[in-house]
Amino acid sequence: MLYLMGILIIVLDQITKFAAVKYLKGKSPYVVIENFFQLCYVENTGAAFGILQNKKLFFIVITIFVIITIVLFLIKYSSSVTLLFRFGLIMLLGGAIGNFIDRIRLGYVVDFFSFKLGRNYNFPVFNVADIFVVLGTILIMGLILLDRYEN
């Protein structure tokens, strides 16, 4: 059941990116909440916060390494870690694969969620896969720091 969630993350990510391309690409941003949240199409050739732009091969290699590591970890240690820890790994894996598909297929990642925080700060534009990468990472780190990851 947990692995089905990973597949659902990937499918949700790809469907929302398809919608972003279809309804947002080449158009003005769609304002959801004035001066706070909008949907806008962005082609991100870098990583989070726009760092390391145009390093496609680097991101492909790193992502393959992360995917293989998580899958091997789940195969070998799944029974010795908590369900919550596996949940975090699946979220991270689903998000990584979602963005990996974009990098391989398009050469960039489609982002579309845009938040403005206050008057002077526009949070970097992101997507569904990014949400799960961040949530999975926070959950994994929290469980490790609190020593709550082993059965």
GROMACS .gro file of N, CA and C in nm:
model
  453
    1MET      N    1   0.083  -0.121   0.000
    1MET     CA    2   0.000   0.000   0.000
    1MET      C    3   0.087   0.126   0.000
    2LEU      N    4   0.196   0.121   0.076
    2LEU     CA    5   0.286   0.236   0.085
    2LEU      C    6   0.348   0.268  -0.051
    3TYR      N    7   0.382   0.163  -0.126
    3TYR     CA    8   0.443   0.184  -0.257
    3TYR      C    9   0.344   0.242  -0.357
    4LEU      N   10   0.217   0.211  -0.339
    4LEU     CA   11   0.112   0.270  -0.422
    4LEU      C   12   0.110   0.422  -0.403
    5MET      N   13   0.138   0.467  -0.280
    5MET     CA   14   0.142   0.610  -0.254
    5MET      C   15   0.253   0.677  -0.337
    6GLY      N   16   0.367   0.611  -0.351
    6GLY     CA   17   0.475   0.665  -0.434
    6GLY      C   18   0.432   0.682  -0.577
    7ILE      N   19   0.360   0.583  -0.628
    7ILE     CA   20   0.308   0.591  -0.765
    7ILE      C   21   0.207   0.704  -0.777
    8LEU      N   22   0.121   0.719  -0.678
    8LEU     CA   23   0.022   0.828  -0.680
    8LEU      C   24   0.089   0.965  -0.678
    9ILE      N   25   0.198   0.979  -0.604
    9ILE     CA   26   0.273   1.105  -0.601
    9ILE      C   27   0.325   1.138  -0.741
   10ILE      N   28   0.382   1.038  -0.806
   10ILE     CA   29   0.436   1.059  -0.941
   10ILE      C   30   0.324   1.096  -1.038
   11VAL      N   31   0.213   1.025  -1.032
   11VAL     CA   32   0.100   1.052  -1.122
   11VAL      C   33   0.043   1.192  -1.097
   12LEU      N   34   0.021   1.226  -0.970
   12LEU     CA   35  -0.031   1.359  -0.936
   12LEU      C   36   0.064   1.468  -0.986
   13ASP      N   37   0.193   1.447  -0.965
   13ASP     CA   38   0.292   1.544  -1.010
   13ASP      C   39   0.286   1.562  -1.162
   14GLN      N   40   0.284   1.454  -1.235
   14GLN     CA   41   0.285   1.462  -1.381
   14GLN      C   42   0.154   1.521  -1.436
   15ILE      N   43   0.043   1.488  -1.374
   15ILE     CA   44  -0.086   1.545  -1.418
   15ILE      C   45  -0.089   1.696  -1.395
   16THR      N   46  -0.040   1.741  -1.279
   16THR     CA   47  -0.041   1.885  -1.252
   16THR      C   48   0.056   1.960  -1.343
   17LYS      N   49   0.168   1.897  -1.375
   17LYS     CA   50   0.262   1.960  -1.468
   17LYS      C   51   0.204   1.967  -1.609
   18PHE      N   52   0.133   1.861  -1.649
   18PHE     CA   53   0.065   1.863  -1.778
   18PHE      C   54  -0.035   1.978  -1.784
   19ALA      N   55  -0.112   1.994  -1.676
   19ALA     CA   56  -0.209   2.103  -1.669
   19ALA      C   57  -0.141   2.239  -1.673
   20ALA      N   58  -0.026   2.251  -1.604
   20ALA     CA   59   0.048   2.377  -1.605
   20ALA      C   60   0.093   2.412  -1.746
   21VAL      N   61   0.143   2.314  -1.819
   21VAL     CA   62   0.185   2.338  -1.957
   21VAL      C   63   0.064   2.378  -2.042
   22LYS      N   64  -0.045   2.306  -2.028
   22LYS     CA   65  -0.163   2.330  -2.111
   22LYS      C   66  -0.229   2.465  -2.081
   23TYR      N   67  -0.241   2.500  -1.953
   23TYR     CA   68  -0.320   2.618  -1.917
   23TYR      C   69  -0.239   2.742  -1.877
   24LEU      N   70  -0.110   2.724  -1.848
   24LEU     CA   71  -0.032   2.839  -1.800
   24LEU      C   72   0.081   2.882  -1.893
   25LYS      N   73   0.135   2.789  -1.970
   25LYS     CA   74   0.250   2.821  -2.055
   25LYS      C   75   0.214   2.930  -2.156
   26GLY      N   76   0.296   3.032  -2.159
   26GLY     CA   77   0.275   3.141  -2.254
   26GLY      C   78   0.165   3.238  -2.216
   27LYS      N   79   0.113   3.224  -2.095
   27LYS     CA   80   0.005   3.311  -2.050
   27LYS      C   81   0.047   3.386  -1.924
   28SER      N   82  -0.027   3.488  -1.892
   28SER     CA   83  -0.004   3.562  -1.768
   28SER      C   84  -0.035   3.471  -1.649
   29PRO      N   85   0.031   3.495  -1.536
   29PRO     CA   86   0.003   3.414  -1.416
   29PRO      C   87  -0.144   3.422  -1.377
   30TYR      N   88  -0.195   3.312  -1.323
   30TYR     CA   89  -0.332   3.306  -1.274
   30TYR      C   90  -0.329   3.337  -1.124
   31VAL      N   91  -0.382   3.451  -1.088
   31VAL     CA   92  -0.380   3.494  -0.948
   31VAL      C   93  -0.489   3.422  -0.870
   32VAL      N   94  -0.448   3.351  -0.765
   32VAL     CA   95  -0.542   3.279  -0.679
   32VAL      C   96  -0.577   3.366  -0.559
   33ILE      N   97  -0.475   3.421  -0.493
   33ILE     CA   98  -0.492   3.514  -0.381
   33ILE      C   99  -0.402   3.634  -0.408
   34GLU      N  100  -0.462   3.747  -0.430
   34GLU     CA  101  -0.389   3.869  -0.466
   34GLU      C  102  -0.273   3.896  -0.371
   35ASN      N  103  -0.156   3.925  -0.428
   35ASN     CA  104  -0.033   3.957  -0.354
   35ASN      C  105   0.013   3.846  -0.260
   36PHE      N  106  -0.029   3.720  -0.288
   36PHE     CA  107   0.017   3.609  -0.204
   36PHE      C  108   0.042   3.481  -0.284
   37PHE      N  109  -0.056   3.436  -0.364
   37PHE     CA  110  -0.042   3.307  -0.432
   37PHE      C  111  -0.093   3.316  -0.574
   38GLN      N  112  -0.009   3.267  -0.667
   38GLN     CA  113  -0.049   3.261  -0.806
   38GLN      C  114   0.008   3.135  -0.871
   39LEU      N  115  -0.052   3.099  -0.983
   39LEU     CA  116  -0.002   2.988  -1.063
   39LEU      C  117   0.065   3.048  -1.186
   40CYS      N  118   0.190   3.013  -1.207
   40CYS     CA  119   0.262   3.065  -1.322
   40CYS      C  120   0.358   2.958  -1.374
   41TYR      N  121   0.374   2.953  -1.503
   41TYR     CA  122   0.457   2.852  -1.567
   41TYR      C  123   0.604   2.895  -1.566
   42VAL      N  124   0.689   2.804  -1.516
   42VAL     CA  125   0.834   2.829  -1.513
   42VAL      C  126   0.905   2.701  -1.557
   43GLU      N  127   1.005   2.717  -1.642
   43GLU     CA  128   1.091   2.605  -1.681
   43GLU      C  129   1.220   2.617  -1.602
   44ASN      N  130   1.239   2.528  -1.506
   44ASN     CA  131   1.353   2.534  -1.414
   44ASN      C  132   1.462   2.437  -1.459
   45THR      N  133   1.575   2.490  -1.504
   45THR     CA  134   1.688   2.406  -1.546
   45THR      C  135   1.785   2.383  -1.432
   46GLY      N  136   1.752   2.435  -1.314
   46GLY     CA  137   1.840   2.419  -1.199
   46GLY      C  138   1.776   2.337  -1.090
   47ALA      N  139   1.815   2.367  -0.967
   47ALA     CA  140   1.762   2.297  -0.850
   47ALA      C  141   1.676   2.394  -0.770
   48ALA      N  142   1.651   2.358  -0.647
   48ALA     CA  143   1.571   2.444  -0.559
   48ALA      C  144   1.631   2.584  -0.553
   49PHE      N  145   1.543   2.682  -0.550
   49PHE     CA  146   1.581   2.822  -0.541
   49PHE      C  147   1.663   2.868  -0.661
   50GLY      N  148   1.655   2.792  -0.772
   50GLY     CA  149   1.722   2.832  -0.895
   50GLY      C  150   1.873   2.813  -0.895
   51ILE      N  151   1.927   2.738  -0.800
   51ILE     CA  152   2.072   2.718  -0.797
   51ILE      C  153   2.114   2.616  -0.902
   52LEU      N  154   2.239   2.622  -0.941
   52LEU     CA  155   2.300   2.529  -1.036
   52LEU      C  156   2.223   2.518  -1.167
   53GLN      N  157   2.192   2.631  -1.227
   53GLN     CA  158   2.120   2.633  -1.354
   53GLN      C  159   2.199   2.561  -1.462
   54ASN      N  160   2.128   2.492  -1.550
   54ASN     CA  161   2.183   2.424  -1.667
   54ASN      C  162   2.285   2.316  -1.635
   55LYS      N  163   2.264   2.244  -1.528
   55LYS     CA  164   2.351   2.131  -1.489
   55LYS      C  165   2.272   2.000  -1.502
   56LYS      N  166   2.210   1.979  -1.618
   56LYS     CA  167   2.120   1.866  -1.641
   56LYS      C  168   2.186   1.733  -1.610
   57LEU      N  169   2.303   1.707  -1.664
   57LEU     CA  170   2.371   1.579  -1.642
   57LEU      C  171   2.399   1.556  -1.494
   58PHE      N  172   2.442   1.660  -1.425
   58PHE     CA  173   2.468   1.652  -1.281
   58PHE      C  174   2.342   1.608  -1.207
   59PHE      N  175   2.229   1.671  -1.236
   59PHE     CA  176   2.104   1.637  -1.168
   59PHE      C  177   2.055   1.497  -1.204
   60ILE      N  178   2.076   1.456  -1.326
   60ILE     CA  179   2.036   1.320  -1.366
   60ILE      C  180   2.118   1.217  -1.289
   61VAL      N  181   2.249   1.237  -1.282
   61VAL     CA  182   2.335   1.142  -1.210
   61VAL      C  183   2.300   1.138  -1.061
   62ILE      N  184   2.285   1.254  -1.000
   62ILE     CA  185   2.251   1.260  -0.857
   62ILE      C  186   2.116   1.195  -0.831
   63THR      N  187   2.018   1.223  -0.915
   63THR     CA  188   1.885   1.167  -0.895
   63THR      C  189   1.886   1.016  -0.911
   64ILE      N  190   1.958   0.964  -1.009
   64ILE     CA  191   1.969   0.819  -1.025
   64ILE      C  192   2.030   0.758  -0.899
   65PHE      N  193   2.134   0.821  -0.847
   65PHE     CA  194   2.198   0.772  -0.724
   65PHE      C  195   2.099   0.772  -0.607
   66VAL      N  196   2.024   0.880  -0.591
   66VAL     CA  197   1.925   0.890  -0.482
   66VAL      C  198   1.817   0.784  -0.498
   67ILE      N  199   1.765   0.767  -0.618
   67ILE     CA  200   1.659   0.668  -0.642
   67ILE      C  201   1.709   0.528  -0.610
   68ILE      N  202   1.825   0.492  -0.661
   68ILE     CA  203   1.881   0.358  -0.636
   68ILE      C  204   1.906   0.337  -0.488
   69THR      N  205   1.961   0.438  -0.421
   69THR     CA  206   1.990   0.427  -0.278
   69THR      C  207   1.863   0.405  -0.197
   70ILE      N  208   1.760   0.481  -0.225
   70ILE     CA  209   1.633   0.467  -0.151
   70ILE      C  210   1.571   0.330  -0.177
   71VAL      N  211   1.568   0.288  -0.303
   71VAL     CA  212   1.509   0.157  -0.336
   71VAL      C  213   1.586   0.045  -0.267
   72LEU      N  214   1.719   0.048  -0.274
   72LEU     CA  215   1.799  -0.055  -0.207
   72LEU      C  216   1.780  -0.052  -0.056
   73PHE      N  217   1.772   0.066   0.001
   73PHE     CA  218   1.749   0.079   0.145
   73PHE      C  219   1.614   0.017   0.182
   74LEU      N  220   1.511   0.048   0.105
   74LEU     CA  221   1.378  -0.006   0.133
   74LEU      C  222   1.376  -0.159   0.120
   75ILE      N  223   1.447  -0.211   0.022
   75ILE     CA  224   1.452  -0.357   0.004
   75ILE      C  225   1.524  -0.422   0.123
   76LYS      N  226   1.635  -0.365   0.162
   76LYS     CA  227   1.719  -0.428   0.265
   76LYS      C  228   1.671  -0.402   0.408
   77TYR      N  229   1.625  -0.281   0.436
   77TYR     CA  230   1.598  -0.242   0.575
   77TYR      C  231   1.451  -0.210   0.605
   78SER      N  232   1.362  -0.236   0.512
   78SER     CA  233   1.222  -0.197   0.530
   78SER      C  234   1.161  -0.249   0.660
   79SER      N  235   1.194  -0.370   0.697
   79SER     CA  236   1.134  -0.428   0.818
   79SER      C  237   1.196  -0.375   0.947
   80SER      N  238   1.311  -0.310   0.938
   80SER     CA  239   1.377  -0.262   1.060
   80SER      C  240   1.355  -0.113   1.088
   81VAL      N  241   1.284  -0.045   0.997
   81VAL     CA  242   1.254   0.097   1.020
   81VAL      C  243   1.103   0.114   1.035
   82THR      N  244   1.064   0.223   1.097
   82THR     CA  245   0.922   0.247   1.124
   82THR      C  246   0.845   0.276   0.995
   83LEU      N  247   0.716   0.258   1.003
   83LEU     CA  248   0.628   0.289   0.891
   83LEU      C  249   0.640   0.437   0.854
   84LEU      N  250   0.651   0.522   0.951
   84LEU     CA  251   0.664   0.666   0.927
   84LEU      C  252   0.793   0.698   0.851
   85PHE      N  253   0.901   0.629   0.885
   85PHE     CA  254   1.028   0.649   0.816
   85PHE      C  255   1.016   0.603   0.670
   86ARG      N  256   0.954   0.488   0.648
   86ARG     CA  257   0.931   0.440   0.511
   86ARG      C  258   0.842   0.536   0.435
   87PHE      N  259   0.743   0.592   0.502
   87PHE     CA  260   0.654   0.692   0.443
   87PHE      C  261   0.736   0.812   0.393
   88GLY      N  262   0.828   0.860   0.475
   88GLY     CA  263   0.915   0.971   0.436
   88GLY      C  264   1.001   0.935   0.315
   89LEU      N  265   1.055   0.814   0.315
   89LEU     CA  266   1.137   0.770   0.202
   89LEU      C  267   1.055   0.761   0.073
   90ILE      N  268   0.932   0.712   0.084
   90ILE     CA  269   0.845   0.700  -0.034
   90ILE      C  270   0.808   0.839  -0.087
   91MET      N  271   0.782   0.933   0.004
   91MET     CA  272   0.752   1.070  -0.042
   91MET      C  273   0.873   1.128  -0.116
   92LEU      N  274   0.991   1.112  -0.058
   92LEU     CA  275   1.114   1.161  -0.121
   92LEU      C  276   1.136   1.093  -0.256
   93LEU      N  277   1.117   0.962  -0.261
   93LEU     CA  278   1.135   0.887  -0.384
   93LEU      C  279   1.035   0.930  -0.492
   94GLY      N  280   0.908   0.941  -0.456
   94GLY     CA  281   0.806   0.983  -0.553
   94GLY      C  282   0.835   1.120  -0.610
   95GLY      N  283   0.873   1.214  -0.523
   95GLY     CA  284   0.907   1.349  -0.570
   95GLY      C  285   1.030   1.351  -0.659
   96ALA      N  286   1.132   1.274  -0.620
   96ALA     CA  287   1.254   1.268  -0.700
   96ALA      C  288   1.226   1.211  -0.838
   97ILE      N  289   1.146   1.106  -0.844
   97ILE     CA  290   1.113   1.046  -0.973
   97ILE      C  291   1.029   1.141  -1.057
   98GLY      N  292   0.936   1.213  -0.995
   98GLY     CA  293   0.854   1.310  -1.069
   98GLY      C  294   0.938   1.415  -1.139
   99ASN      N  295   1.033   1.472  -1.068
   99ASN     CA  296   1.120   1.573  -1.130
   99ASN      C  297   1.220   1.509  -1.227
  100PHE      N  298   1.262   1.386  -1.199
  100PHE     CA  299   1.353   1.314  -1.287
  100PHE      C  300   1.289   1.292  -1.425
  101ILE      N  301   1.162   1.258  -1.424
  101ILE     CA  302   1.089   1.238  -1.551
  101ILE      C  303   1.096   1.365  -1.635
  102ASP      N  304   1.074   1.480  -1.572
  102ASP     CA  305   1.082   1.608  -1.645
  102ASP      C  306   1.221   1.631  -1.702
  103ARG      N  307   1.322   1.609  -1.620
  103ARG     CA  308   1.460   1.636  -1.665
  103ARG      C  309   1.497   1.549  -1.784
  104ILE      N  310   1.456   1.422  -1.781
  104ILE     CA  311   1.487   1.331  -1.891
  104ILE      C  312   1.403   1.367  -2.015
  105ARG      N  313   1.275   1.388  -1.995
  105ARG     CA  314   1.182   1.411  -2.106
  105ARG      C  315   1.195   1.550  -2.166
  106LEU      N  316   1.212   1.652  -2.081
  106LEU     CA  317   1.207   1.790  -2.128
  106LEU      C  318   1.340   1.864  -2.120
  107GLY      N  319   1.427   1.820  -2.032
  107GLY     CA  320   1.554   1.891  -2.010
  107GLY      C  321   1.544   1.997  -1.903
  108TYR      N  322   1.428   2.010  -1.842
  108TYR     CA  323   1.403   2.105  -1.734
  108TYR      C  324   1.284   2.053  -1.652
  109VAL      N  325   1.260   2.117  -1.538
  109VAL     CA  326   1.148   2.079  -1.452
  109VAL      C  327   1.042   2.188  -1.462
  110VAL      N  328   0.917   2.146  -1.478
  110VAL     CA  329   0.805   2.240  -1.484
  110VAL      C  330   0.765   2.277  -1.341
  111ASP      N  331   0.769   2.405  -1.309
  111ASP     CA  332   0.725   2.457  -1.181
  111ASP      C  333   0.608   2.553  -1.205
  112PHE      N  334   0.521   2.568  -1.103
  112PHE     CA  335   0.404   2.653  -1.127
  112PHE      C  336   0.342   2.714  -1.002
  113PHE      N  337   0.375   2.669  -0.882
  113PHE     CA  338   0.322   2.731  -0.761
  113PHE      C  339   0.411   2.848  -0.724
  114SER      N  340   0.352   2.966  -0.711
  114SER     CA  341   0.430   3.086  -0.680
  114SER      C  342   0.367   3.160  -0.562
  115PHE      N  343   0.448   3.180  -0.458
  115PHE     CA  344   0.403   3.251  -0.339
  115PHE      C  345   0.486   3.377  -0.318
  116LYS      N  346   0.419   3.483  -0.279
  116LYS     CA  347   0.485   3.606  -0.242
  116LYS      C  348   0.471   3.618  -0.090
  117LEU      N  349   0.582   3.638  -0.023
  117LEU     CA  350   0.581   3.650   0.123
  117LEU      C  351   0.618   3.794   0.158
  118GLY      N  352   0.519   3.867   0.205
  118GLY     CA  353   0.542   4.008   0.234
  118GLY      C  354   0.550   4.088   0.105
  119ARG      N  355   0.601   4.207   0.116
  119ARG     CA  356   0.608   4.295   0.000
  119ARG      C  357   0.729   4.270  -0.088
  120ASN      N  358   0.837   4.217  -0.029
  120ASN     CA  359   0.962   4.213  -0.101
  120ASN      C  360   1.017   4.073  -0.130
  121TYR      N  361   0.947   3.967  -0.092
  121TYR     CA  362   1.006   3.834  -0.112
  121TYR      C  363   0.912   3.743  -0.191
  122ASN      N  364   0.957   3.703  -0.307
  122ASN     CA  365   0.887   3.603  -0.387
  122ASN      C  366   0.954   3.469  -0.363
  123PHE      N  367   0.882   3.376  -0.300
  123PHE     CA  368   0.935   3.243  -0.276
  123PHE      C  369   0.959   3.176  -0.410
  124PRO      N  370   1.067   3.098  -0.425
  124PRO     CA  371   1.092   3.031  -0.554
  124PRO      C  372   0.973   2.946  -0.598
  125VAL      N  373   0.946   2.948  -0.726
  125VAL     CA  374   0.835   2.873  -0.784
  125VAL      C  375   0.867   2.723  -0.772
  126PHE      N  376   0.764   2.642  -0.740
  126PHE     CA  377   0.787   2.499  -0.717
  126PHE      C  378   0.670   2.419  -0.771
  127ASN      N  379   0.676   2.286  -0.754
  127ASN     CA  380   0.573   2.196  -0.806
  127ASN      C  381   0.537   2.090  -0.702
  128VAL      N  382   0.449   1.997  -0.739
  128VAL     CA  383   0.403   1.892  -0.648
  128VAL      C  384   0.519   1.802  -0.606
  129ALA      N  385   0.605   1.764  -0.698
  129ALA     CA  386   0.719   1.678  -0.665
  129ALA      C  387   0.807   1.745  -0.559
  130ASP      N  388   0.830   1.874  -0.574
  130ASP     CA  389   0.911   1.948  -0.477
  130ASP      C  390   0.849   1.943  -0.337
  131ILE      N  391   0.718   1.953  -0.330
  131ILE     CA  392   0.648   1.946  -0.201
  131ILE      C  393   0.680   1.814  -0.132
  132PHE      N  394   0.671   1.704  -0.206
  132PHE     CA  395   0.695   1.573  -0.146
  132PHE      C  396   0.842   1.549  -0.114
  133VAL      N  397   0.933   1.603  -0.195
  133VAL     CA  398   1.076   1.593  -0.163
  133VAL      C  399   1.103   1.663  -0.031
  134VAL      N  400   1.050   1.783  -0.014
  134VAL     CA  401   1.072   1.860   0.108
  134VAL      C  402   1.005   1.793   0.229
  135LEU      N  403   0.878   1.755   0.215
  135LEU     CA  404   0.807   1.691   0.326
  135LEU      C  405   0.874   1.559   0.366
  136GLY      N  406   0.912   1.478   0.268
  136GLY     CA  407   0.980   1.352   0.296
  136GLY      C  408   1.112   1.373   0.367
  137THR      N  409   1.188   1.472   0.320
  137THR     CA  410   1.317   1.502   0.382
  137THR      C  411   1.300   1.551   0.525
  138ILE      N  412   1.205   1.639   0.548
  138ILE     CA  413   1.180   1.690   0.684
  138ILE      C  414   1.138   1.576   0.777
  139LEU      N  415   1.050   1.489   0.727
  139LEU     CA  416   1.006   1.376   0.809
  139LEU      C  417   1.122   1.283   0.843
  140ILE      N  418   1.202   1.248   0.745
  140ILE     CA  419   1.318   1.161   0.768
  140ILE      C  420   1.415   1.225   0.867
  141MET      N  421   1.448   1.351   0.845
  141MET     CA  422   1.542   1.421   0.936
  141MET      C  423   1.486   1.428   1.077
  142GLY      N  424   1.358   1.460   1.090
  142GLY     CA  425   1.297   1.468   1.221
  142GLY      C  426   1.302   1.336   1.294
  143LEU      N  427   1.268   1.229   1.225
  143LEU     CA  428   1.271   1.096   1.288
  143LEU      C  429   1.413   1.056   1.329
  144ILE      N  430   1.510   1.089   1.246
  144ILE     CA  431   1.649   1.057   1.280
  144ILE      C  432   1.694   1.140   1.399
  145LEU      N  433   1.665   1.269   1.398
  145LEU     CA  434   1.707   1.356   1.508
  145LEU      C  435   1.641   1.316   1.641
  146LEU      N  436   1.517   1.268   1.633
  146LEU     CA  437   1.445   1.226   1.754
  146LEU      C  438   1.467   1.078   1.786
  147ASP      N  439   1.551   1.013   1.705
  147ASP     CA  440   1.583   0.871   1.723
  147ASP      C  441   1.456   0.786   1.725
  148ARG      N  442   1.365   0.812   1.631
  148ARG     CA  443   1.237   0.742   1.623
  148ARG      C  444   1.220   0.670   1.489
  149TYR      N  445   1.327   0.630   1.425
  149TYR     CA  446   1.317   0.571   1.293
  149TYR      C  447   1.328   0.419   1.291
  150GLU      N  448   1.376   0.358   1.397
  150GLU     CA  449   1.390   0.213   1.400
  150GLU      C  450   1.276   0.146   1.474
  151ASN      N  451   1.241   0.025   1.429
  151ASN     CA  452   1.138  -0.053   1.498
  151ASN      C  453   1.190  -0.105   1.631
   0.00000   0.00000   0.00000
